[in-house]
XYZ file of C-alpha atoms in Angstrom:
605
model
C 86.684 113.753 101.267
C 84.362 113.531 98.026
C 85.749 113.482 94.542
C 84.424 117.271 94.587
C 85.554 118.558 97.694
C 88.978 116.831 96.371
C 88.679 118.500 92.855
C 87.984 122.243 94.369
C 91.443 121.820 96.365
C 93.464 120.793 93.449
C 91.966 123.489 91.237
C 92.917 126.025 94.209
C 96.242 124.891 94.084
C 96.498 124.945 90.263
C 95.114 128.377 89.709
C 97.473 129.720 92.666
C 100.495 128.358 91.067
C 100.050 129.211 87.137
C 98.818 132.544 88.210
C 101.756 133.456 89.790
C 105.149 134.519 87.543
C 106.605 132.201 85.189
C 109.625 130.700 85.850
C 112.623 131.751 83.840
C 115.483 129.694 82.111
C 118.546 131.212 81.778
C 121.317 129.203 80.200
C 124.649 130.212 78.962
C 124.910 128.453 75.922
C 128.965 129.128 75.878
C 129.385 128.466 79.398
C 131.081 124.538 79.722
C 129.358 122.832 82.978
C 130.004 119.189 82.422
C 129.982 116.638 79.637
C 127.168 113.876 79.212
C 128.615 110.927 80.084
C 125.474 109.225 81.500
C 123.459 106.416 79.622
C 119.670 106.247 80.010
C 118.785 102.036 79.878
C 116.820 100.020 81.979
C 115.733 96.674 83.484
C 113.627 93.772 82.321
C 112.982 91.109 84.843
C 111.749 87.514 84.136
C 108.331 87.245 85.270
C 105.032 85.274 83.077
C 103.546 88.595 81.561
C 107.251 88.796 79.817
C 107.550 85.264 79.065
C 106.260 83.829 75.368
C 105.489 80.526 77.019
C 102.242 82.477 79.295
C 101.571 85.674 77.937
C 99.159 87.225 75.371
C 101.378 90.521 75.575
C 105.547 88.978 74.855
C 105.898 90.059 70.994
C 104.348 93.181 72.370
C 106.874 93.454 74.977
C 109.968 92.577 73.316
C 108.789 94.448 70.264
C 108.853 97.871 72.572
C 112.016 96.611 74.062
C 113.357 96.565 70.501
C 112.238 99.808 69.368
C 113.631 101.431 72.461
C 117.292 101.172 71.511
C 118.887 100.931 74.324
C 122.437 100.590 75.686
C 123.485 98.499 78.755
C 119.332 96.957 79.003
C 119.969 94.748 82.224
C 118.379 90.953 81.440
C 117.390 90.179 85.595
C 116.466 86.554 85.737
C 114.868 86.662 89.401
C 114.002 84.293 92.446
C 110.198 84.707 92.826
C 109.656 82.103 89.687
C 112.291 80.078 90.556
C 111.532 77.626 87.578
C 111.934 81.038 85.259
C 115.416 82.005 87.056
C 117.566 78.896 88.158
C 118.758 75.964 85.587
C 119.246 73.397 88.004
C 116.978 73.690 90.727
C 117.979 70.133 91.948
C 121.041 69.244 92.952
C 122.760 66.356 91.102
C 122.162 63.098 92.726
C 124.625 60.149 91.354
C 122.643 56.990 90.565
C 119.771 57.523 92.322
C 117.306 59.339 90.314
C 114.123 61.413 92.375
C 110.877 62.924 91.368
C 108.733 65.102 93.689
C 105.617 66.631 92.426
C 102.600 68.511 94.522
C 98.695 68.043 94.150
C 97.695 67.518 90.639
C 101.369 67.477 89.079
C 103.521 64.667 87.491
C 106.144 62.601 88.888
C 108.134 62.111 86.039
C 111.029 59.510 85.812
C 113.287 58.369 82.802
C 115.787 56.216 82.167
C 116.257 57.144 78.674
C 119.831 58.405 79.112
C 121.322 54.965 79.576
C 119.497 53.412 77.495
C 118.157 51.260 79.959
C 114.892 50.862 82.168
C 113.786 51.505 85.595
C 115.095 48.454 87.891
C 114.041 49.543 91.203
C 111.648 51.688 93.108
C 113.722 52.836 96.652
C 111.194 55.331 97.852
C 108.170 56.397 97.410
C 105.597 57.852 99.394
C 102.348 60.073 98.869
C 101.833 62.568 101.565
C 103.909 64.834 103.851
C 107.207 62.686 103.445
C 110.456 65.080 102.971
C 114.406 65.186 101.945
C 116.914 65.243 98.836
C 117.278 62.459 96.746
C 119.135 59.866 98.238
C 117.797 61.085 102.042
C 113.920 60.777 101.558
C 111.772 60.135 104.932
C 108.338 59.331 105.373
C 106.227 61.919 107.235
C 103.133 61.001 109.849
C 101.106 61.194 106.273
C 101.839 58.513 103.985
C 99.501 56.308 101.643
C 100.363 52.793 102.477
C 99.825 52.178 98.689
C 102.162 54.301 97.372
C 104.553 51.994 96.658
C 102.830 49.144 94.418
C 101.377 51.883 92.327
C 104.546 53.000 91.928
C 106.089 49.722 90.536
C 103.161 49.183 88.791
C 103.843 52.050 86.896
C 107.094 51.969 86.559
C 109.479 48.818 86.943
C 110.501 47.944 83.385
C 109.529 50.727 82.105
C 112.159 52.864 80.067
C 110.385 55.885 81.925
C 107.133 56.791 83.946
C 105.094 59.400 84.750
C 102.427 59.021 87.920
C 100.254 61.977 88.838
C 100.328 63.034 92.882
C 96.741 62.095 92.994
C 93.985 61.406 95.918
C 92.461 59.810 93.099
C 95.384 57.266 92.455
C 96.625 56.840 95.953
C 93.551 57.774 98.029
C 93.811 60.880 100.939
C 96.075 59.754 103.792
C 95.472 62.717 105.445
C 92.488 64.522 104.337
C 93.166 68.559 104.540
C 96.523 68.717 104.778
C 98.480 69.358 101.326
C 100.230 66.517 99.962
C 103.462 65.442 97.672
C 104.252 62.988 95.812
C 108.715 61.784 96.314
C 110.003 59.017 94.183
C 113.418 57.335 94.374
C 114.343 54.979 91.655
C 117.341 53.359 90.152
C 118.274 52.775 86.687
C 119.886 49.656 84.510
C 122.202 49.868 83.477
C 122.640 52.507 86.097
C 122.973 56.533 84.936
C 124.231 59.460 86.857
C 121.452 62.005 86.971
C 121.636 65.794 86.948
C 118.036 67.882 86.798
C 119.566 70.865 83.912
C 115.855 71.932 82.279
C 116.359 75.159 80.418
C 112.780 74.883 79.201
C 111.146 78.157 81.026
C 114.563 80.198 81.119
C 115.596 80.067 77.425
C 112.427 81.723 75.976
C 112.954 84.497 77.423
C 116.501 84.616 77.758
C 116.157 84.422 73.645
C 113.616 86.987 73.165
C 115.556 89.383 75.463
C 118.856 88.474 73.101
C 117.122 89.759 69.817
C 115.598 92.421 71.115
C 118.357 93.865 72.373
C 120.978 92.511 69.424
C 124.011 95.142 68.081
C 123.669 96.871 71.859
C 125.294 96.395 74.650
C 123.841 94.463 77.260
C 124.101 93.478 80.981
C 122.835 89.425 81.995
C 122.333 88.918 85.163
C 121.033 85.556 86.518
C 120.854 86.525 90.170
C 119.423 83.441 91.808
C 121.632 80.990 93.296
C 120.185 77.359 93.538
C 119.092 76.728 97.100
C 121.008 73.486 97.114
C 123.892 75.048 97.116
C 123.586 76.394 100.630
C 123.361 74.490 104.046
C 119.288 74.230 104.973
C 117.577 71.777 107.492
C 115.435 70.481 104.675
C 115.316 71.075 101.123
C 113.638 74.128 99.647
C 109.956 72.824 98.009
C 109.679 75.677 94.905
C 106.862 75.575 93.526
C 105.284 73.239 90.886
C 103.567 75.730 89.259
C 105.673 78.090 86.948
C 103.880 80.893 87.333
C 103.206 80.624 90.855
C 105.540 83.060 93.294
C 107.993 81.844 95.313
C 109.341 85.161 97.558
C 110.955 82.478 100.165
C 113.179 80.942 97.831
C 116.724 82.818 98.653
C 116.928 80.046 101.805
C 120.198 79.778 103.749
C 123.238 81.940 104.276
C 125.939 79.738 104.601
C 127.770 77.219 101.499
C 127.892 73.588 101.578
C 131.164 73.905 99.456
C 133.505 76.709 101.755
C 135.700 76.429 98.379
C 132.695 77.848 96.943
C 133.589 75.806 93.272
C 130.065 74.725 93.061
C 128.968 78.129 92.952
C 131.718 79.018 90.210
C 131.152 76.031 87.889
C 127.343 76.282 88.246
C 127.172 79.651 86.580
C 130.194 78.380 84.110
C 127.825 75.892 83.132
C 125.105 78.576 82.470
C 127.174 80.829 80.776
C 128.705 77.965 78.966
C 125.093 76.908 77.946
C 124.509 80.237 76.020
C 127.771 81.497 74.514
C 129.996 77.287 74.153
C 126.986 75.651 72.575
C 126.607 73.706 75.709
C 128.886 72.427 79.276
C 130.116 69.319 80.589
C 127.739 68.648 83.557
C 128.591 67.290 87.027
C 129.139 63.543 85.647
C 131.305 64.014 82.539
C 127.532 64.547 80.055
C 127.712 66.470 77.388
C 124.461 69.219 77.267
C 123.977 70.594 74.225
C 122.560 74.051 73.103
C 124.001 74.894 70.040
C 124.062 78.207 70.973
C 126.488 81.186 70.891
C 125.414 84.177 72.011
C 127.653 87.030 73.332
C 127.073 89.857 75.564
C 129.074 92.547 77.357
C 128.876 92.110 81.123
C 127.650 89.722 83.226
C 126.139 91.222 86.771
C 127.197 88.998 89.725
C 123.673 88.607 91.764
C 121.215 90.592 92.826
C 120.682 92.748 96.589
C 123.054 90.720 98.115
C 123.186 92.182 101.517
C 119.386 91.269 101.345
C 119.245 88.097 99.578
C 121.254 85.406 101.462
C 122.203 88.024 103.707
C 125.952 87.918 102.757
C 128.822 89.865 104.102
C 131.382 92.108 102.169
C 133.763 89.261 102.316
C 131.869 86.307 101.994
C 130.468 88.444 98.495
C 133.531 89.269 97.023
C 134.852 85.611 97.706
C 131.716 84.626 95.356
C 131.971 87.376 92.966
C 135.721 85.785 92.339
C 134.697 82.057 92.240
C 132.071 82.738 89.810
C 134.038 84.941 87.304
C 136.517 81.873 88.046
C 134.214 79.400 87.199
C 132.769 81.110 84.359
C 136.940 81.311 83.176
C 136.945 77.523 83.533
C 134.009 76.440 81.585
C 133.980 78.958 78.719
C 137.811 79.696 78.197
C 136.086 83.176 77.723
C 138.771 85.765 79.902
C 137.267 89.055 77.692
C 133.902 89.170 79.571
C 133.500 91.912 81.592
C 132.088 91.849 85.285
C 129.159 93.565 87.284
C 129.681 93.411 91.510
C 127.300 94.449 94.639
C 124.064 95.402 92.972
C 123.246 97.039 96.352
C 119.924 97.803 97.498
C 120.470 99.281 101.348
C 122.016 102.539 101.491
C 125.013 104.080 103.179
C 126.298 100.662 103.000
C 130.121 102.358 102.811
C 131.611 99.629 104.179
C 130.559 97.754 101.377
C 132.013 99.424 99.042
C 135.617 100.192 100.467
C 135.962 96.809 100.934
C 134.884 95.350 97.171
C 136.451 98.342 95.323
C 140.086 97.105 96.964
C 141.738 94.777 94.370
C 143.733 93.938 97.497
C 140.974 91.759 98.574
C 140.273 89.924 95.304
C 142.570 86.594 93.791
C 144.487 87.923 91.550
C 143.362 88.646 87.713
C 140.133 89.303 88.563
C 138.601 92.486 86.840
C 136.631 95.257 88.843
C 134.887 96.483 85.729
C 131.534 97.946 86.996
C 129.655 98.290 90.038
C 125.999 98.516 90.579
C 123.243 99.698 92.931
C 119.937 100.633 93.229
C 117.287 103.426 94.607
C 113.378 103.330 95.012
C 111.522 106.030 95.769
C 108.339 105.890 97.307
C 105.103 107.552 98.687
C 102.510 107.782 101.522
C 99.921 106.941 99.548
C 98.874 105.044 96.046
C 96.524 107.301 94.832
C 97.308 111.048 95.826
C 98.831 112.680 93.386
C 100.048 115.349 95.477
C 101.946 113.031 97.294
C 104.217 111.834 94.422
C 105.344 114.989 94.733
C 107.553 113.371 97.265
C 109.539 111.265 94.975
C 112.074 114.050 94.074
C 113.241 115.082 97.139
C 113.998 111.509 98.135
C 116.203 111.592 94.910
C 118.098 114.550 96.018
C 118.966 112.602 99.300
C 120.329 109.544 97.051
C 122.122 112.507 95.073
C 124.300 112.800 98.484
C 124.987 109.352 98.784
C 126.367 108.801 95.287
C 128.886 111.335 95.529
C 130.166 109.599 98.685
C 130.178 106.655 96.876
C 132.162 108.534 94.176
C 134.543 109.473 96.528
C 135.604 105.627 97.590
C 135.620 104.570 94.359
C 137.894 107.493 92.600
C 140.115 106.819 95.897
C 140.734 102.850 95.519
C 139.167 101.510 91.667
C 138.871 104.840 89.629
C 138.895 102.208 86.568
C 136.016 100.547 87.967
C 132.680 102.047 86.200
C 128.985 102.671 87.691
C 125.912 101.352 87.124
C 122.521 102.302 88.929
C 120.787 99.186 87.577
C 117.561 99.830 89.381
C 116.017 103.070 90.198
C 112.683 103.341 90.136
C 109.534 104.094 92.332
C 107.390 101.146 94.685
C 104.373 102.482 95.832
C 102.607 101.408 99.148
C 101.202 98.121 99.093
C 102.704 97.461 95.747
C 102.605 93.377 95.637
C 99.285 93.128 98.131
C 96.402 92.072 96.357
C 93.566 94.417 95.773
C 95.320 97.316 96.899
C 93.579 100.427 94.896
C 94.953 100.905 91.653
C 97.006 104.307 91.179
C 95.402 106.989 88.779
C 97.092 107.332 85.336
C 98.507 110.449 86.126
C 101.253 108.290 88.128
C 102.810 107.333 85.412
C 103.523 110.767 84.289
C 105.020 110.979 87.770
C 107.103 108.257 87.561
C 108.270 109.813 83.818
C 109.310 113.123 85.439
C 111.054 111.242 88.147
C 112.660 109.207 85.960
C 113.857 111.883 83.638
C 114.468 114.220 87.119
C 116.656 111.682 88.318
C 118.868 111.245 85.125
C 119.752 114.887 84.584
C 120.542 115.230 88.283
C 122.789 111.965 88.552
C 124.089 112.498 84.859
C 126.266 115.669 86.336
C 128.006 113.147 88.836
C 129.554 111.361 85.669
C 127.525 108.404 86.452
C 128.063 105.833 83.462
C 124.606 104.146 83.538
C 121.314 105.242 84.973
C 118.414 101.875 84.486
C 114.827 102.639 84.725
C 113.019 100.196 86.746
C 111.639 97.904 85.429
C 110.273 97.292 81.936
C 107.119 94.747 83.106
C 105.163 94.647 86.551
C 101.609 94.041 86.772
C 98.569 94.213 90.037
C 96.649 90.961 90.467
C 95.759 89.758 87.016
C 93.394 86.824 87.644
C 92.679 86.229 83.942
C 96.333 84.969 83.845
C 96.503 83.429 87.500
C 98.815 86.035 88.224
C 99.945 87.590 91.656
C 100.866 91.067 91.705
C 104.496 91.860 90.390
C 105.464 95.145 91.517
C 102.625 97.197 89.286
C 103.524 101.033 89.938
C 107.500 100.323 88.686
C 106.298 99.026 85.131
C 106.961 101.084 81.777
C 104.513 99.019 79.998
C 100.794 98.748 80.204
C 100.201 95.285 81.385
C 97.028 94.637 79.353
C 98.147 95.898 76.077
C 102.202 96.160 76.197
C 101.367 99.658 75.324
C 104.264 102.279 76.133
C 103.182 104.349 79.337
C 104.936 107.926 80.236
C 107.662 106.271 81.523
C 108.557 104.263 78.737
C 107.984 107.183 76.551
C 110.233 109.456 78.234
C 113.205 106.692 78.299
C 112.810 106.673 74.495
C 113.160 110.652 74.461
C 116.032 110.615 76.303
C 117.644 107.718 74.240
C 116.809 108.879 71.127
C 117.796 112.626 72.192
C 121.179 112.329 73.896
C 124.823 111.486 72.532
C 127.010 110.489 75.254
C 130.216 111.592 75.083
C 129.439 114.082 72.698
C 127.143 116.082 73.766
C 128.312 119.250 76.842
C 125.813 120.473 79.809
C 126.168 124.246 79.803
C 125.591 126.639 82.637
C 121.406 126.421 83.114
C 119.978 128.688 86.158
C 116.508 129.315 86.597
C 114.080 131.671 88.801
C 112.255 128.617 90.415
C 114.604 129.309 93.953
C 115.430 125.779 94.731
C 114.216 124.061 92.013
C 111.444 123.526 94.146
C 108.956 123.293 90.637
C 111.027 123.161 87.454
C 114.126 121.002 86.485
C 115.639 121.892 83.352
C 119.357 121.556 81.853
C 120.567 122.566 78.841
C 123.272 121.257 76.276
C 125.208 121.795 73.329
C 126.655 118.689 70.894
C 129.552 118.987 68.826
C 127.650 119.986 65.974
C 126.470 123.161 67.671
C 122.460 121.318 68.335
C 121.335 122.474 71.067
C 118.387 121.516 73.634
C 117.074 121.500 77.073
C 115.240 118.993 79.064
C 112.626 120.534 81.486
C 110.837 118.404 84.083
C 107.975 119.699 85.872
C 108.103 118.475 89.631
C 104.220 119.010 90.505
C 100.735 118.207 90.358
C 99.899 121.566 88.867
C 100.690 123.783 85.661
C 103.020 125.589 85.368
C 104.138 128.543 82.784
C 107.993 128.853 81.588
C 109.789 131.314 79.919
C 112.846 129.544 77.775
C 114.369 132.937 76.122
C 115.201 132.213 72.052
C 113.324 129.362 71.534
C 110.670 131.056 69.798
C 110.849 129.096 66.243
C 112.484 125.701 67.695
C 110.248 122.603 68.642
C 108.832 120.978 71.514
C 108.636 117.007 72.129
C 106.448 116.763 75.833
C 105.582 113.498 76.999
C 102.180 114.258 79.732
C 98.604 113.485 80.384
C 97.524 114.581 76.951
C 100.050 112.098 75.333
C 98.542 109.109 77.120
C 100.153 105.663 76.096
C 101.759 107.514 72.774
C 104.822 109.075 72.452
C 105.895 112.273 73.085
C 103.957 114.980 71.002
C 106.001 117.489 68.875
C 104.933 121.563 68.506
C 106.022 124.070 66.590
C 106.991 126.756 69.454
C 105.537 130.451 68.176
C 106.366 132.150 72.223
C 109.493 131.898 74.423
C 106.685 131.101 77.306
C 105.791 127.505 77.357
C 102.486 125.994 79.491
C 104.453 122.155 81.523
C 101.044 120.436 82.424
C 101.455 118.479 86.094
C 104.624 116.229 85.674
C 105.462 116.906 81.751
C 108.592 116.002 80.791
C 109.961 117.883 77.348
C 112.693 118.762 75.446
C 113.509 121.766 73.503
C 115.317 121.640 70.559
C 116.416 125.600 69.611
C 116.166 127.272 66.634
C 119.181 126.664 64.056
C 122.529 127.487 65.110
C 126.354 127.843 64.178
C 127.362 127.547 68.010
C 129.970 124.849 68.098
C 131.658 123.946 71.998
């Protein structure tokens, strides 16, 4: 199909649908329906484009994170840039101390802790050998020269650094990628741990004053592979910015206790709010810092990531609140658990939500889980149409969730941490890039999704995600999940989405503000979501999403004299525009999202 023969359909379709009558709003501004108990937030996931350190757009970023004053912004520190997500990405390894580097990086070895120098070289080999520190083999490629370079370099020597070079060590094995391990010894001998904070505090910081006098959720998902039984030891990447999607390996704990797990994340969180932990070997780290936040979100898609069970979960979800307990003394911070991503996963949560299963004194403060819509294409409008019905499905499956959780942990508060849309092909370089009207799309799903979870009671509703990006070669970048940004990845511009996150933040007030009885003509809400409330203070406003990829005409009786803020095509990457409304009938352009604030009045609820 041309671009012509393509237009002439749509323009059928648009002329058919704003010919016909307009839909009517009727809402009974006296009539209680439910109160607004929902919080509009978000996600913001480590990744280079966020991260000061590699990206021309950060203050940009952070700056719009700032402005959008948000409650409960979830901080996801994420596996596929594993040197972004985990602190210790080594396990400790006693007196030995280990280096292992790819093509063109550094081996780098020190001895500075101890004061001392390097006093022997046990291993070292350029070319396919493998293993942890301590268990280093030589594979069939190995440069017979490896080791008197090594010494060379380093014996003596308070600390070295030798480059994994053909050029140094010549090409064993010509073809076939090669690494650089390195076992050494210290004297007077040092315990060694591998803590490096530098690529996860930037960002960590930035997120921390954006965000500061709100609350916040922190959730550093990613487990460190050594922590779980493997044949061989996971080989992240050297490269910071280079993706890692492999790096969840294993499924089982080397420590059954699981008090690794617990006083690694005590040591993190200890890091950031006790100006520094006590490491493996008695060392004092030191950060200085003291940062607080509200909740802390016990990893990420769990059923997916590690591929844990219901029991083996809520074991860890205790050990690391435990271990958190031990290292920071801190017994006020509150607790996230499950972050689902499957769905009808009810086994899940009737076995979490019962305290029965839990050691004892450990809080069930909020759960969390997640819902992507998606499409059959990336570049037919007409099919995003699809993304609301998919949200009335999930609709269905949070009140059954509702039901187990009123039945066994009605304390326990809810959290949909990540909903958001992932179009076809999202991550696969050069897939075609979607047309800007998507992200009025994903704005009107957004806002769709909201108002319809919002009259569940739901506490917390988190647009996903603040940053993705396609292929961005300027930056060496591989695609990040593009179609669920907010932000324009060039500029750090707001897109729709953003802009209709900040309308609904800036609009509502939770726990003040009542839903009244809102019925319209549209049978089914097939075109038109709208719901209206009343605050305290007798304001009152209605938010109308338009579900299509056409116009459509509205009739909104008394608001003649009362504004309009519409976020849609014409608003681009600016915020919503504001009109003076002269006619109760009111023109939504395909996928507009607006609010109407009424005219004056003394109606108090």
């Amino acid at each position: 199909m041309n671009i012509i023969q393509y237009t002439c359909l749509f323009l059928a379709g648009y002329f058919i649908l704003s010919s016909a009558d307009p839909i009517t709003i009727e809402v009974s501004w006296s009539a209680k329906d439910y109160p607004l108990h929902t919080t509009p937030s978000l996600q913001i996931v480590t990744n280079p484009l966020v991260s000061r350190q590699f990206s021309p757009v950060s203050k940009k970023i952070f700056d719009n994170l700032a402005q959008l004053n948000a409650e409960y912004t979830r901080f996801a520190a994420w596996f596929p840039y594993p040197k972004m997500a985990v602190a210790e990405l080594d396990p400790p390894s006693g007196l030995a101390q280990c280096g292992n580097a790819g093509e063109s990086y550094l081996v780098q070895l020190s001895c500075r802790k101890s004061g001392g120098t390097i006093s022997s070289i046990d291993f070292a080999s350029y070319g396919t050998a493998t293993g942890a520190c301590g268990q280093m083999k030589q594979g069939t490629c190995h440069a017979t020269t490896t080791m008197d370079i090594v010494k060379q370099a380093c014996l003596g020597q308070q600390e070295c650094s030798v480059p994994a070079s053909y050029q140094i060590f010549g090409d064993p094995c010509f073809g076939t990628h090669k690494r650089l391990l390195v076992q050494i010894q210290c004297n007077p001998p040092q315990n060694n741990t591998y803590w490096n904070f530098t690529y996860v505090d930037p960002m960590f910081q930035d997120f921390l004053q954006a965000t500061d006098g709100h609350s916040r959720i922190v959730m550093f998902s990613t487990q460190p592979t050594w922590l779980f039984k493997l044949d061989t030891p996971h080989i992240y990447p050297d490269n910071v910015t280079e993706t890692d999607w492999g790096y969840p390996q294993g499924t089982q704990f080397v420590d059954d206790t699981m008090q690794a797990l617990g006083d690694y994340y005590g040591r993190l969180t200890a890091w950031y709010t006790r100006g520094g932990f006590i490491d493996e070997y008695g060392d004092r780290h030191v950060s200085n810092y003291s940062y607080k936040w509200d909740y802390t979100e016990i990893f990420n898609e769990i059923e997916a990531e590690h591929q844990m069970t219901p029991e083996v979960y809520t074991r860890a979800y205790d050990a690391v609140i435990q271990g958190i307990r031990r290292h920071t003394n801190n017994t006020e911070m509150k607790y996230v658990g499950m972050a689902l991503s499957g769905h009808y996963e009810f086994n899940w949560y009737r076995y979490f939500l019962n305290h029965s299963n839990h050691a004892p004194d450990i809080p069930l403060d909020m759960i969390s889980y997640h819902f992507y819509a998606s499409s059959k294409t990336r570049t037919d409008p007409l099919d995003y149409e699809a993304f609301f019905p998919q949200l009335d499905t999930f609709t269905d499956e949070i009140r059954q969730i509702e039901v187990i959780r009123k039945e066994l942990s009605p304390e326990t508060r809810t959290t949909i941490d990540e909903l958001g849309i992932i179009l076809p092909d999202d991550n696969t370089p050069g897939a075609p890039q979607f047309p800007l009207v998507f992200w009025n799309a994903g704005a009107a799903y957004y806002a769709y999704a909201w108002g319809k979870i919002s009259r569940q009671g739901i506490d917390v509703v988190g647009h996903s995600q603040l940053v993705g990006y396609p292929n961005l070669p300027d930056l060496q970048l591989e695609p990040q999940f593009p179609s669920v940004a907010m932000l324009n990845w060039t500029t750090g511009e707001g897109t729709a989405k953003y802009w209709v996150s900040k309308l609904l933040i800036n609009t509502t007030d939770i726990d003040n503000d009542q839903a009244v009885i809102t019925r319209t003509s549209d049978v089914g809400e097939k075109n038109l979501f709208s719901q209206a409330f009343v605050t305290k203070n007798g304001r009152r406003w209605v938010l109308m999403v338009n579900k299509r990829f056409a116009d459509i005409n509205v009739v909104l009786p008394g608001c003649t004299g009362g504004a309009m803020q519409v976020v849609n095509e014409a608003s681009g990457f600016g915020p919503a525009t504001v009109s003076k409304l002269t006619s109760d009938q009111i023109l939504l352009s395909a996928f507009a999202v607006a609010v109407v604030h009424m005219p004056d009045s003394e109606l108090m609820i």
